[in-house]
PDB file of N, CA, C and O in Angstrom:
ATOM      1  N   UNK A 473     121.385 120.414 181.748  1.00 53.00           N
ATOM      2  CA  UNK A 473     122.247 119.987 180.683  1.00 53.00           C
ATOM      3  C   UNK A 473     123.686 119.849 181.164  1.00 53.00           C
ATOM      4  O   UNK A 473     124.584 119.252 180.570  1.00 53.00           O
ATOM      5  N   UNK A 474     123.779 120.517 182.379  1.00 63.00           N
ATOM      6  CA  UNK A 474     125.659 120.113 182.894  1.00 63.00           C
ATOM      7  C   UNK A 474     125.772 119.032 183.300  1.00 63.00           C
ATOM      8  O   UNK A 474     125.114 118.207 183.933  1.00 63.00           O
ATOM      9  N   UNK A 475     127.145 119.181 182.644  1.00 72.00           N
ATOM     10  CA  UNK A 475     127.421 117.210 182.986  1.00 72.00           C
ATOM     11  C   UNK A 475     127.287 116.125 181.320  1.00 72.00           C
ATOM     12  O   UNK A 475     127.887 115.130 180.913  1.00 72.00           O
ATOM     13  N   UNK A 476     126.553 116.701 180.956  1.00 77.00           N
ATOM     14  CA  UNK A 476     126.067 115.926 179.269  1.00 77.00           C
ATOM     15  C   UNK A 476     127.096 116.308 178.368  1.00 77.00           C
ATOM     16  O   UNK A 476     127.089 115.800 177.246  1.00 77.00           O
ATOM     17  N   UNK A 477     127.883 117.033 178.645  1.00 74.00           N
ATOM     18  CA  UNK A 477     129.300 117.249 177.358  1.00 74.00           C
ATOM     19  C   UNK A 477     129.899 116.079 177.535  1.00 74.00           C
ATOM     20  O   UNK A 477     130.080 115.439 178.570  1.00 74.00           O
ATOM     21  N   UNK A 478     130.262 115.799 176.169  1.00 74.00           N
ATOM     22  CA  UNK A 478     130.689 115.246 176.073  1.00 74.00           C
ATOM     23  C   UNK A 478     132.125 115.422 174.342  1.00 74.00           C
ATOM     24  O   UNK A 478     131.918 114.970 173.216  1.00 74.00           O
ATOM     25  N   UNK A 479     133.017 115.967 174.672  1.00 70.00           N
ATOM     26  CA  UNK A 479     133.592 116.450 173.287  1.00 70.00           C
ATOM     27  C   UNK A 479     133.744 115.586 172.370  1.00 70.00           C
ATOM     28  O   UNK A 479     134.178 114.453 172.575  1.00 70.00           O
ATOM     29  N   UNK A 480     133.340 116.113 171.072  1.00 70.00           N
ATOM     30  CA  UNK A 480     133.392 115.499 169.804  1.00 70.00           C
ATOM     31  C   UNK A 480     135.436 115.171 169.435  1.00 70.00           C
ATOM     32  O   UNK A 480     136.395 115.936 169.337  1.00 70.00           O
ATOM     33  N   UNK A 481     135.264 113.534 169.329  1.00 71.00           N
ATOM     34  CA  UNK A 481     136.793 113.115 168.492  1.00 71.00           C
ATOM     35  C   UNK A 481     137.612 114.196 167.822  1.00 71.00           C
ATOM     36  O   UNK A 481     136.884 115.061 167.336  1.00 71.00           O
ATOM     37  N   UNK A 482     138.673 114.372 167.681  1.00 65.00           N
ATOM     38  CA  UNK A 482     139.371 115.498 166.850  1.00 65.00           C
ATOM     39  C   UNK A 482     139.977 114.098 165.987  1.00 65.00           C
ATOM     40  O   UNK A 482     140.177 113.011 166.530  1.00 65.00           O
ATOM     41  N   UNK A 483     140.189 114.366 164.676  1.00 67.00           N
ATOM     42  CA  UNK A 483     140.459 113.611 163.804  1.00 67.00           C
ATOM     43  C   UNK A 483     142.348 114.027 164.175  1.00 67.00           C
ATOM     44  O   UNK A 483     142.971 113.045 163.771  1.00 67.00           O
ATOM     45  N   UNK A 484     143.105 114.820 164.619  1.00 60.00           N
ATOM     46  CA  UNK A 484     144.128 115.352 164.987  1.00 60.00           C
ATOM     47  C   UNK A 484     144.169 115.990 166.007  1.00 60.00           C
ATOM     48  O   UNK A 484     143.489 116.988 166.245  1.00 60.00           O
ATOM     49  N   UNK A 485     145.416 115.199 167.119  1.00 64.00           N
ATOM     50  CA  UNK A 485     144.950 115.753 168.460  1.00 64.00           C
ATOM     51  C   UNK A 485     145.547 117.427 168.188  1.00 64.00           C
ATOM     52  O   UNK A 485     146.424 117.899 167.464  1.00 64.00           O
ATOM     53  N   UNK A 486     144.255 118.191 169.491  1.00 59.00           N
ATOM     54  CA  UNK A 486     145.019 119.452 169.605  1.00 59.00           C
ATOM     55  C   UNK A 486     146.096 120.255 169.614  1.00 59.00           C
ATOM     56  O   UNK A 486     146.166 121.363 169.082  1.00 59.00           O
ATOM     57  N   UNK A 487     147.213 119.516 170.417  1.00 64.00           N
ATOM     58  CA  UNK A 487     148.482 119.638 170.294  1.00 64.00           C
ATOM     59  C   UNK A 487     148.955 119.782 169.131  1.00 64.00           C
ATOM     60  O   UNK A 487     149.350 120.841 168.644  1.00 64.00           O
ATOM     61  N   UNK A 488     148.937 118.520 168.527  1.00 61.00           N
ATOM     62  CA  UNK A 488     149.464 118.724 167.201  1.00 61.00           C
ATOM     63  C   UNK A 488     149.355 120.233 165.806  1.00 61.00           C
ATOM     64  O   UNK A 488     150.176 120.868 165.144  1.00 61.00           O
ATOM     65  N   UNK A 489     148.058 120.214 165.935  1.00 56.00           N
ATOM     66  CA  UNK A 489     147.466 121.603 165.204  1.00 56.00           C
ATOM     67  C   UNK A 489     148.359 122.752 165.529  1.00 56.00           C
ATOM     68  O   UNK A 489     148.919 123.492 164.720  1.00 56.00           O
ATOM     69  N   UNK A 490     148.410 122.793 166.766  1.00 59.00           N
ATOM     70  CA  UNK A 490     148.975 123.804 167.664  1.00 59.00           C
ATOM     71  C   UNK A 490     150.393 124.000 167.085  1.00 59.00           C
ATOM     72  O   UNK A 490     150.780 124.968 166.430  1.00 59.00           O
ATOM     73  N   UNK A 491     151.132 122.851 167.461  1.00 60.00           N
ATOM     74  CA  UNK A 491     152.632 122.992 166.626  1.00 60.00           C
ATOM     75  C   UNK A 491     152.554 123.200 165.237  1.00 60.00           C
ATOM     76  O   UNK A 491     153.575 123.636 164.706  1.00 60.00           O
ATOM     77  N   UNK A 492     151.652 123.004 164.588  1.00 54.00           N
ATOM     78  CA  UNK A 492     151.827 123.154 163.226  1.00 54.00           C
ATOM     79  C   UNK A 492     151.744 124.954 163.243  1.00 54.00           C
ATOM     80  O   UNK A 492     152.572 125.608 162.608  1.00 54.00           O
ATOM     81  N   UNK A 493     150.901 125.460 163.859  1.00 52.00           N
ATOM     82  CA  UNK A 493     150.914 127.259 163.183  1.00 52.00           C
ATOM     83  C   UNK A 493     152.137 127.896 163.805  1.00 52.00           C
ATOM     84  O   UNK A 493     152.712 128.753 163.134  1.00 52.00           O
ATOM     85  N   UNK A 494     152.620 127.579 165.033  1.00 50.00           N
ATOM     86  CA  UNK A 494     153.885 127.580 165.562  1.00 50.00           C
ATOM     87  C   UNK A 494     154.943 127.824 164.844  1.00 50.00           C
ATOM     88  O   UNK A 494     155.727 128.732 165.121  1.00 50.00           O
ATOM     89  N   UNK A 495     155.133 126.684 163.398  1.00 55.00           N
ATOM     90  CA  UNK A 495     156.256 126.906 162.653  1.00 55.00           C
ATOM     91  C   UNK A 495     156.438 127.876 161.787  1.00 55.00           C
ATOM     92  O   UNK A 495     157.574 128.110 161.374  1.00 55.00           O
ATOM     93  N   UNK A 496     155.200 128.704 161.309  1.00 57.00           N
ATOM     94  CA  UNK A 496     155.947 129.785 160.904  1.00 57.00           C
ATOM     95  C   UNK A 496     157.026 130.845 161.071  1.00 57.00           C
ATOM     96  O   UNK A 496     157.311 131.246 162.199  1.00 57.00           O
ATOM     97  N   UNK A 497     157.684 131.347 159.900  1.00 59.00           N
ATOM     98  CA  UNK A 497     158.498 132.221 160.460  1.00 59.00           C
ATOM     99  C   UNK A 497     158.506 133.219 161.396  1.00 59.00           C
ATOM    100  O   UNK A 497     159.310 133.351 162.318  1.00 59.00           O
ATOM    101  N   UNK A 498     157.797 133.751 161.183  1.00 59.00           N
ATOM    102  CA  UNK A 498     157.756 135.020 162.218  1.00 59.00           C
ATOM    103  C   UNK A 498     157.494 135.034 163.585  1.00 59.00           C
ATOM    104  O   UNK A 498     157.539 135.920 164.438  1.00 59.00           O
ATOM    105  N   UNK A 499     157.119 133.466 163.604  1.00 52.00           N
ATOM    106  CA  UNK A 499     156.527 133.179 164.801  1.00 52.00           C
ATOM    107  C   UNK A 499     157.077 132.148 165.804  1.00 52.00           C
ATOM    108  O   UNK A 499     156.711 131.924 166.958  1.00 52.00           O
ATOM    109  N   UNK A 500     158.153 131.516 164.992  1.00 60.00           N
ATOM    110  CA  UNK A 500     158.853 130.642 165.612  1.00 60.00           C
ATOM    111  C   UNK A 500     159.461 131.240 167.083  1.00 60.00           C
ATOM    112  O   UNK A 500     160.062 132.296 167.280  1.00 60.00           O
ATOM    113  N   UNK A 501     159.063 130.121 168.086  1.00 70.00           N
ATOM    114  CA  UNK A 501     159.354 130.497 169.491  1.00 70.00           C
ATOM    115  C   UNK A 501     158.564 131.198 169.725  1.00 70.00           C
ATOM    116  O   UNK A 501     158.738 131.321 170.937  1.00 70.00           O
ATOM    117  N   UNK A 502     157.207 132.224 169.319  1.00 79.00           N
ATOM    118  CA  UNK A 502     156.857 132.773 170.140  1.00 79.00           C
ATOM    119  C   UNK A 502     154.813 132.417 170.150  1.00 79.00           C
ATOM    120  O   UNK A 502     154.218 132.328 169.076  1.00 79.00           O
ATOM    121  N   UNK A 503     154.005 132.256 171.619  1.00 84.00           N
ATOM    122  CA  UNK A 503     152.946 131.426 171.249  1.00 84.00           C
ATOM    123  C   UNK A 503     152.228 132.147 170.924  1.00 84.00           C
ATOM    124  O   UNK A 503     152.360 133.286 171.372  1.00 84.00           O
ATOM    125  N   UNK A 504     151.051 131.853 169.939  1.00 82.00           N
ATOM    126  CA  UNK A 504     149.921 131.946 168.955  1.00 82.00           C
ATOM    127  C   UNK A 504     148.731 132.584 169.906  1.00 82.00           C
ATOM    128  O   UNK A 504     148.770 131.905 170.932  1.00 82.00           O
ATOM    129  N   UNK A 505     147.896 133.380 170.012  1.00 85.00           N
ATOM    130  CA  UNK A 505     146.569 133.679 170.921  1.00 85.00           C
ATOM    131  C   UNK A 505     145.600 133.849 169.316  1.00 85.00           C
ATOM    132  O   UNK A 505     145.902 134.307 168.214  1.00 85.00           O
ATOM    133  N   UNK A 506     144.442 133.274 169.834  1.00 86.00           N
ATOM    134  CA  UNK A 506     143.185 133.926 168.734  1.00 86.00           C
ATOM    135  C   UNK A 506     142.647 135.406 169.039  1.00 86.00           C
ATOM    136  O   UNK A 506     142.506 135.926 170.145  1.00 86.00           O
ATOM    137  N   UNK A 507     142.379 135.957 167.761  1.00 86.00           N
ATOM    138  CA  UNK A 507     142.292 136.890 167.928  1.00 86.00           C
ATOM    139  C   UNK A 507     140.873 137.261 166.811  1.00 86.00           C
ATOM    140  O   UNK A 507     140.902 137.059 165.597  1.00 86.00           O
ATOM    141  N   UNK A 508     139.250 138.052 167.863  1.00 88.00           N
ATOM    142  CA  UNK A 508     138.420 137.491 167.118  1.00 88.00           C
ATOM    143  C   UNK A 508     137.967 138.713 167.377  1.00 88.00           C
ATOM    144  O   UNK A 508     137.943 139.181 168.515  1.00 88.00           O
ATOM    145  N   UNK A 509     137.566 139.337 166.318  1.00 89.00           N
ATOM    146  CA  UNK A 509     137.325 140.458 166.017  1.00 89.00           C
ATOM    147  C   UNK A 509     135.820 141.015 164.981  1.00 89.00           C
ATOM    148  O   UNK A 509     135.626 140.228 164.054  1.00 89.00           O
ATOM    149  N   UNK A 510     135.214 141.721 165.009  1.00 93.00           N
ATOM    150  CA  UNK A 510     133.852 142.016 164.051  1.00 93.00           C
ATOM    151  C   UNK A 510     134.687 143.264 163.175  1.00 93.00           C
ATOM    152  O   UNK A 510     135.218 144.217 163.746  1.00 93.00           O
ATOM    153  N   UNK A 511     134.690 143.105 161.996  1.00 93.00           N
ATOM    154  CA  UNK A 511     134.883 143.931 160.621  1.00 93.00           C
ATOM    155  C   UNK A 511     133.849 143.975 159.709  1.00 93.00           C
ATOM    156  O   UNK A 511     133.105 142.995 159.666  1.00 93.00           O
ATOM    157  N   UNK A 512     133.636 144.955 158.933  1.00 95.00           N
ATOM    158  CA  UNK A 512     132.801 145.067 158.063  1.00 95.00           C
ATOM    159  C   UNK A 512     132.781 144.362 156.344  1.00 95.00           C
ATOM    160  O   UNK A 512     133.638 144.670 155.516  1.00 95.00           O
ATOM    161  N   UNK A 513     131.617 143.375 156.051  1.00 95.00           N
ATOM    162  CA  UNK A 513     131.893 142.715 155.304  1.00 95.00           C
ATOM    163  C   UNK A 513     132.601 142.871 153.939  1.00 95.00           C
ATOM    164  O   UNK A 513     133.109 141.979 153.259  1.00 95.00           O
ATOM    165  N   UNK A 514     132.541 143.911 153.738  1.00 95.00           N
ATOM    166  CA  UNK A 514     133.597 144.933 152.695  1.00 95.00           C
ATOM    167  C   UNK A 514     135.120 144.991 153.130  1.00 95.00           C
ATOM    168  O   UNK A 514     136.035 145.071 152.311  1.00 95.00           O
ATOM    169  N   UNK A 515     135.298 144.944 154.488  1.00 94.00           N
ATOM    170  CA  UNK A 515     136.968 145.350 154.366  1.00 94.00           C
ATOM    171  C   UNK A 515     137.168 143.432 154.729  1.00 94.00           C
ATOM    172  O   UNK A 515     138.333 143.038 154.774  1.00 94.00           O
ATOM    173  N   UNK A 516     136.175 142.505 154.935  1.00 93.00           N
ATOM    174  CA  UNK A 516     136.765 141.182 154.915  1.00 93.00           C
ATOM    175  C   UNK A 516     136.967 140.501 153.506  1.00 93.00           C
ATOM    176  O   UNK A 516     137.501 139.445 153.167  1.00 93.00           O
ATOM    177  N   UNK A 517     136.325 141.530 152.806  1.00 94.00           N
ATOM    178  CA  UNK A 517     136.214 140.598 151.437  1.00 94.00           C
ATOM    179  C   UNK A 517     137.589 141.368 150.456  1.00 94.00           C
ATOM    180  O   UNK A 517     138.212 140.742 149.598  1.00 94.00           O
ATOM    181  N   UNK A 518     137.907 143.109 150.890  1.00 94.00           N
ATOM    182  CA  UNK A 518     139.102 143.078 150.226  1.00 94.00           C
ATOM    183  C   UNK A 518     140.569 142.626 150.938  1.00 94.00           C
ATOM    184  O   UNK A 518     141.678 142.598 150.405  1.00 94.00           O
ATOM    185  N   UNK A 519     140.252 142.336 152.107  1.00 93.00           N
ATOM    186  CA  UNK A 519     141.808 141.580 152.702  1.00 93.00           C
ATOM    187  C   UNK A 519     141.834 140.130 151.772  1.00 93.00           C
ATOM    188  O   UNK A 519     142.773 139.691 151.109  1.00 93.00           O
ATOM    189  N   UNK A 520     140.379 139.516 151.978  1.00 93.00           N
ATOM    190  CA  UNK A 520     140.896 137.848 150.870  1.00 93.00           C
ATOM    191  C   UNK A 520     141.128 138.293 150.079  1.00 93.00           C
ATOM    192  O   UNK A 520     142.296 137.965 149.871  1.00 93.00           O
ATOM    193  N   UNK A 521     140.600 139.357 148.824  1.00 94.00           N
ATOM    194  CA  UNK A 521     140.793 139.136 147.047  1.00 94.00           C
ATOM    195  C   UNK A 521     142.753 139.891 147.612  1.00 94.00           C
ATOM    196  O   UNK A 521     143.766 139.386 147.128  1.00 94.00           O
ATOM    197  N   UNK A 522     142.795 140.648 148.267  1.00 93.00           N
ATOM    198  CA  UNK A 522     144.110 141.089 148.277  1.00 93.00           C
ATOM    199  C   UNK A 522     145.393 140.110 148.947  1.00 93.00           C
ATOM    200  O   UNK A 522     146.584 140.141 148.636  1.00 93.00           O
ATOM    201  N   UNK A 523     144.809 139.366 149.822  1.00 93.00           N
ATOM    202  CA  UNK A 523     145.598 137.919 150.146  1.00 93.00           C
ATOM    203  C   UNK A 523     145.687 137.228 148.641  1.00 93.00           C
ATOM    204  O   UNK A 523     146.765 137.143 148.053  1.00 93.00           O
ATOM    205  N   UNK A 524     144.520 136.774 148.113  1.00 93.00           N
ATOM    206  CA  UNK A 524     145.106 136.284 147.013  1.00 93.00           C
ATOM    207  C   UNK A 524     145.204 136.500 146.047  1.00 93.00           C
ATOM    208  O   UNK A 524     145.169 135.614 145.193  1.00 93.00           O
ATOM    209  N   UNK A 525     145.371 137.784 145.757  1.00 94.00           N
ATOM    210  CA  UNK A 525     146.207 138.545 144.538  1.00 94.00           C
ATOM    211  C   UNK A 525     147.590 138.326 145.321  1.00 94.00           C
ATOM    212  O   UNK A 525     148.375 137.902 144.473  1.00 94.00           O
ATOM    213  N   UNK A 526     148.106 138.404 146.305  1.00 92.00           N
ATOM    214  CA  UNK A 526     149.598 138.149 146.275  1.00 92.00           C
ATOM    215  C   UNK A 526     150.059 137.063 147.073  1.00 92.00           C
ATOM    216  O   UNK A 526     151.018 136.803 147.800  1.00 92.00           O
ATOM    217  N   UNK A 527     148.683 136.356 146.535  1.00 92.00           N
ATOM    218  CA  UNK A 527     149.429 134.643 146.486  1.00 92.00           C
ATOM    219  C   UNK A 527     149.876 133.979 148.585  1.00 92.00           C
ATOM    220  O   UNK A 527     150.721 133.145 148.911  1.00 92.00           O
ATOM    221  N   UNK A 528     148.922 134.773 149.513  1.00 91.00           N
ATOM    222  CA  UNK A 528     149.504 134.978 150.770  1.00 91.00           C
ATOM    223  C   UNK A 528     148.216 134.269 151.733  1.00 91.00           C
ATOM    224  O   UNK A 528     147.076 134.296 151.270  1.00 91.00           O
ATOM    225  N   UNK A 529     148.481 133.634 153.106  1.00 92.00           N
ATOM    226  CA  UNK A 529     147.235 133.409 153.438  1.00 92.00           C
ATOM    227  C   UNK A 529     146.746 134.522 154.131  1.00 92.00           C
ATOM    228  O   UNK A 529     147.530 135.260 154.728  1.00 92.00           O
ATOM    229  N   UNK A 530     145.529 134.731 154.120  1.00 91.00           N
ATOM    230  CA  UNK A 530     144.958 135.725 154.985  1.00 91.00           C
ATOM    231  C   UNK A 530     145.437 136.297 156.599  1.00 91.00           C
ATOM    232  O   UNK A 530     145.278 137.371 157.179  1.00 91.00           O
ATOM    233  N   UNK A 531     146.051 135.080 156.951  1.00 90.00           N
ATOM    234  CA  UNK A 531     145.867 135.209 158.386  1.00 90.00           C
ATOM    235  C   UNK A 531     147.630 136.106 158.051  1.00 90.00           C
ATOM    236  O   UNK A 531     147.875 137.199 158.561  1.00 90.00           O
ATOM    237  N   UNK A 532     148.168 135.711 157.564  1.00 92.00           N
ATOM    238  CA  UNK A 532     149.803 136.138 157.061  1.00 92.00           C
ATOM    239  C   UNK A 532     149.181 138.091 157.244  1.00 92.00           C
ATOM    240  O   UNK A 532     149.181 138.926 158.149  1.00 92.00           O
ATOM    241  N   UNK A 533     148.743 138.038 155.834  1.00 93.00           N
ATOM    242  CA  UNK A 533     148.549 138.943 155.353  1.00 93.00           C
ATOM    243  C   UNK A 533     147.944 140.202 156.606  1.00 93.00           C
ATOM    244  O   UNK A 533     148.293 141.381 156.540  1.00 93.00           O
ATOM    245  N   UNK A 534     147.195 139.771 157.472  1.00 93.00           N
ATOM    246  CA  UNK A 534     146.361 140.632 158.502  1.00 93.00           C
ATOM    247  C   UNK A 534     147.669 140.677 159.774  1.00 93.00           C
ATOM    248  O   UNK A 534     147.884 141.688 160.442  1.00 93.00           O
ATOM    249  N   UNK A 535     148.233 139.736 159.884  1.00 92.00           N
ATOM    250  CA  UNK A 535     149.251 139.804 160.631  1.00 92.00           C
ATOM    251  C   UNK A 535     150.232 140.974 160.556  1.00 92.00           C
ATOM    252  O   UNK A 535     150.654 141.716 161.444  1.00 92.00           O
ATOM    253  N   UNK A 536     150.491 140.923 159.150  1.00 93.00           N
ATOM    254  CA  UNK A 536     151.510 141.762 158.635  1.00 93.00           C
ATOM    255  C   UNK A 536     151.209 143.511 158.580  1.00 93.00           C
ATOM    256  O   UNK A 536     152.068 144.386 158.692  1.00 93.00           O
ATOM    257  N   UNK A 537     149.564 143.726 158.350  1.00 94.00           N
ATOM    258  CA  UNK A 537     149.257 144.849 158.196  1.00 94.00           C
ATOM    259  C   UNK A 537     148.878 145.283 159.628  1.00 94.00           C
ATOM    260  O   UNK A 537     148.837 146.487 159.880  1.00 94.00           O
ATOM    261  N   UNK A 538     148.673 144.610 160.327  1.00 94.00           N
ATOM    262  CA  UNK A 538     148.580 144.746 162.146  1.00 94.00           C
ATOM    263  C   UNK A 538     149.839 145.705 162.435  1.00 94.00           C
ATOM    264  O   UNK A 538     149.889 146.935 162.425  1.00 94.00           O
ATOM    265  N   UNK A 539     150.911 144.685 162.714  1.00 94.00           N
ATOM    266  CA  UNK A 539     152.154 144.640 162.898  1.00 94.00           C
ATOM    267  C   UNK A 539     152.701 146.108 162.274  1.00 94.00           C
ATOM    268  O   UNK A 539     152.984 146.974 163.102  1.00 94.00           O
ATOM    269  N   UNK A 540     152.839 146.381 161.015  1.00 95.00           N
ATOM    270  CA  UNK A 540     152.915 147.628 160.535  1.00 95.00           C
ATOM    271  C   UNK A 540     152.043 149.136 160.533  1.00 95.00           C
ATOM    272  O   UNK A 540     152.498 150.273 160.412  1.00 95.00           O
ATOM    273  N   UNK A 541     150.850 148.757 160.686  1.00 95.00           N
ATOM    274  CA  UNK A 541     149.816 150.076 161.119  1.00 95.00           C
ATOM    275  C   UNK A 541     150.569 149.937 162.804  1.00 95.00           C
ATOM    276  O   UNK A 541     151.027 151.073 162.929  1.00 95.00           O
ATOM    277  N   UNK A 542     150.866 149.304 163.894  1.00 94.00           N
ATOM    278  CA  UNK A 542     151.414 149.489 165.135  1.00 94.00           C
ATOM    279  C   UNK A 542     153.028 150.121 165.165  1.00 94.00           C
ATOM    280  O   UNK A 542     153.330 150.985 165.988  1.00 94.00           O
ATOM    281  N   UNK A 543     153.772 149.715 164.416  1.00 94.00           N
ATOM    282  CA  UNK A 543     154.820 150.535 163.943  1.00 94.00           C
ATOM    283  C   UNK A 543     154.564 151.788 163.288  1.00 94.00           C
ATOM    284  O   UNK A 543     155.403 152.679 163.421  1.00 94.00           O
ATOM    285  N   UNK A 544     153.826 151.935 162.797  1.00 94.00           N
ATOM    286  CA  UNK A 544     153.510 153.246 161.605  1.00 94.00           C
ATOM    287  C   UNK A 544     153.145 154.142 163.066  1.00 94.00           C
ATOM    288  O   UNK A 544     153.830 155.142 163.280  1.00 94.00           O
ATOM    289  N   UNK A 545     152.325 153.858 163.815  1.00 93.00           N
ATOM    290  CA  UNK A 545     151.322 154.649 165.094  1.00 93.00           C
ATOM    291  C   UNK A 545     152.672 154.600 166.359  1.00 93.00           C
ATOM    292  O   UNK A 545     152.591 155.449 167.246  1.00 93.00           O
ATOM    293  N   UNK A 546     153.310 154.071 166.381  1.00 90.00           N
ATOM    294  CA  UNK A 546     154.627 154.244 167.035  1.00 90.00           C
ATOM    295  C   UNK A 546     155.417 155.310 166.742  1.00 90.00           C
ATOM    296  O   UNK A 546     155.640 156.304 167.434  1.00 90.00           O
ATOM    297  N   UNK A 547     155.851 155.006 165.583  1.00 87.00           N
ATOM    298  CA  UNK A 547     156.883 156.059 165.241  1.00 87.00           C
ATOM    299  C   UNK A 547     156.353 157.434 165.304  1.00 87.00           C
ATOM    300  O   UNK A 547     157.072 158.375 165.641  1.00 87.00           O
ATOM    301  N   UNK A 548     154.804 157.603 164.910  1.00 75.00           N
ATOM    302  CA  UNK A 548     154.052 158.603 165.320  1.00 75.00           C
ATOM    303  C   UNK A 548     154.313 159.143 166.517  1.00 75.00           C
ATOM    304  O   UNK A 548     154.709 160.308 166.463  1.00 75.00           O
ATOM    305  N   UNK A 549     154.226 158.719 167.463  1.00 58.00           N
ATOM    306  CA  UNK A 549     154.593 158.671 168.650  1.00 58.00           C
ATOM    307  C   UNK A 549     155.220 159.853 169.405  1.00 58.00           C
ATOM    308  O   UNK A 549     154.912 160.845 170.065  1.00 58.00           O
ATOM    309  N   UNK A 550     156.583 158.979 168.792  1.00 54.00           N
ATOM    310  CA  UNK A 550     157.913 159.873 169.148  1.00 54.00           C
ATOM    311  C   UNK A 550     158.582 161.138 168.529  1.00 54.00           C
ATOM    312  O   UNK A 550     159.462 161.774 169.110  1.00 54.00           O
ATOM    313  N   UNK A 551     158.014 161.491 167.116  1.00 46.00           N
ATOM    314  CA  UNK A 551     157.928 162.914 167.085  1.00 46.00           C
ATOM    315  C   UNK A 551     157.448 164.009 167.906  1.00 46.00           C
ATOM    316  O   UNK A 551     157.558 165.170 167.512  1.00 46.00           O
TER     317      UNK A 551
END
C-alpha cells in the first residue's frame, strides 16, 4: 500500500486554519501544539455543559483550567 497516498483536497489550505487559532488572545505570538489526551466520559461531558453554561469554547475553557491547576501546583511548590 506505500506509495498509494494520496491526500484528500482541504477545502482551506492548512496554513490558513493555522493562523486562524493563532489569533487568539492569549495566544497571540506564541505557537499552538495538539494536545490529545484519554478522559473519562463524565469529566468530557461536564467540561462541555460547563463551557456552555458560560457561553466559552471548550478548548478556551480546558486551556484555562490547565493553566491554573499548573499555577495552583506551583505555588504549592514554594511553600
Amino acid at each position: 500500500m506505500q506509495g498509494n497516498y494520496q491526500p484528500l483536497a482541504r477545502p482551506v489550505p492548512f496554513d490558513d486554519v493555522l493562523r486562524q487559532q493563532n489569533k487568539t488572545p492569549k495566544t497571540t505570538g506564541e505557537p499552538l501544539v495538539m494536545l490529545s489526551l484519554r478522559i473519562p466520559v463524565s469529566l468530557k461531558t461536564r467540561l462541555k455543559t460547563t463551557a456552555a453554561a458560560h457561553d466559552l469554547p471548550m478548548q478556551q475553557l480546558l486551556r484555562d483550567a490547565i493553566e491554573h491547576e499548573l499555577d495552583h501546583l506551583d505555588g504549592n511548590d514554594e511553600t
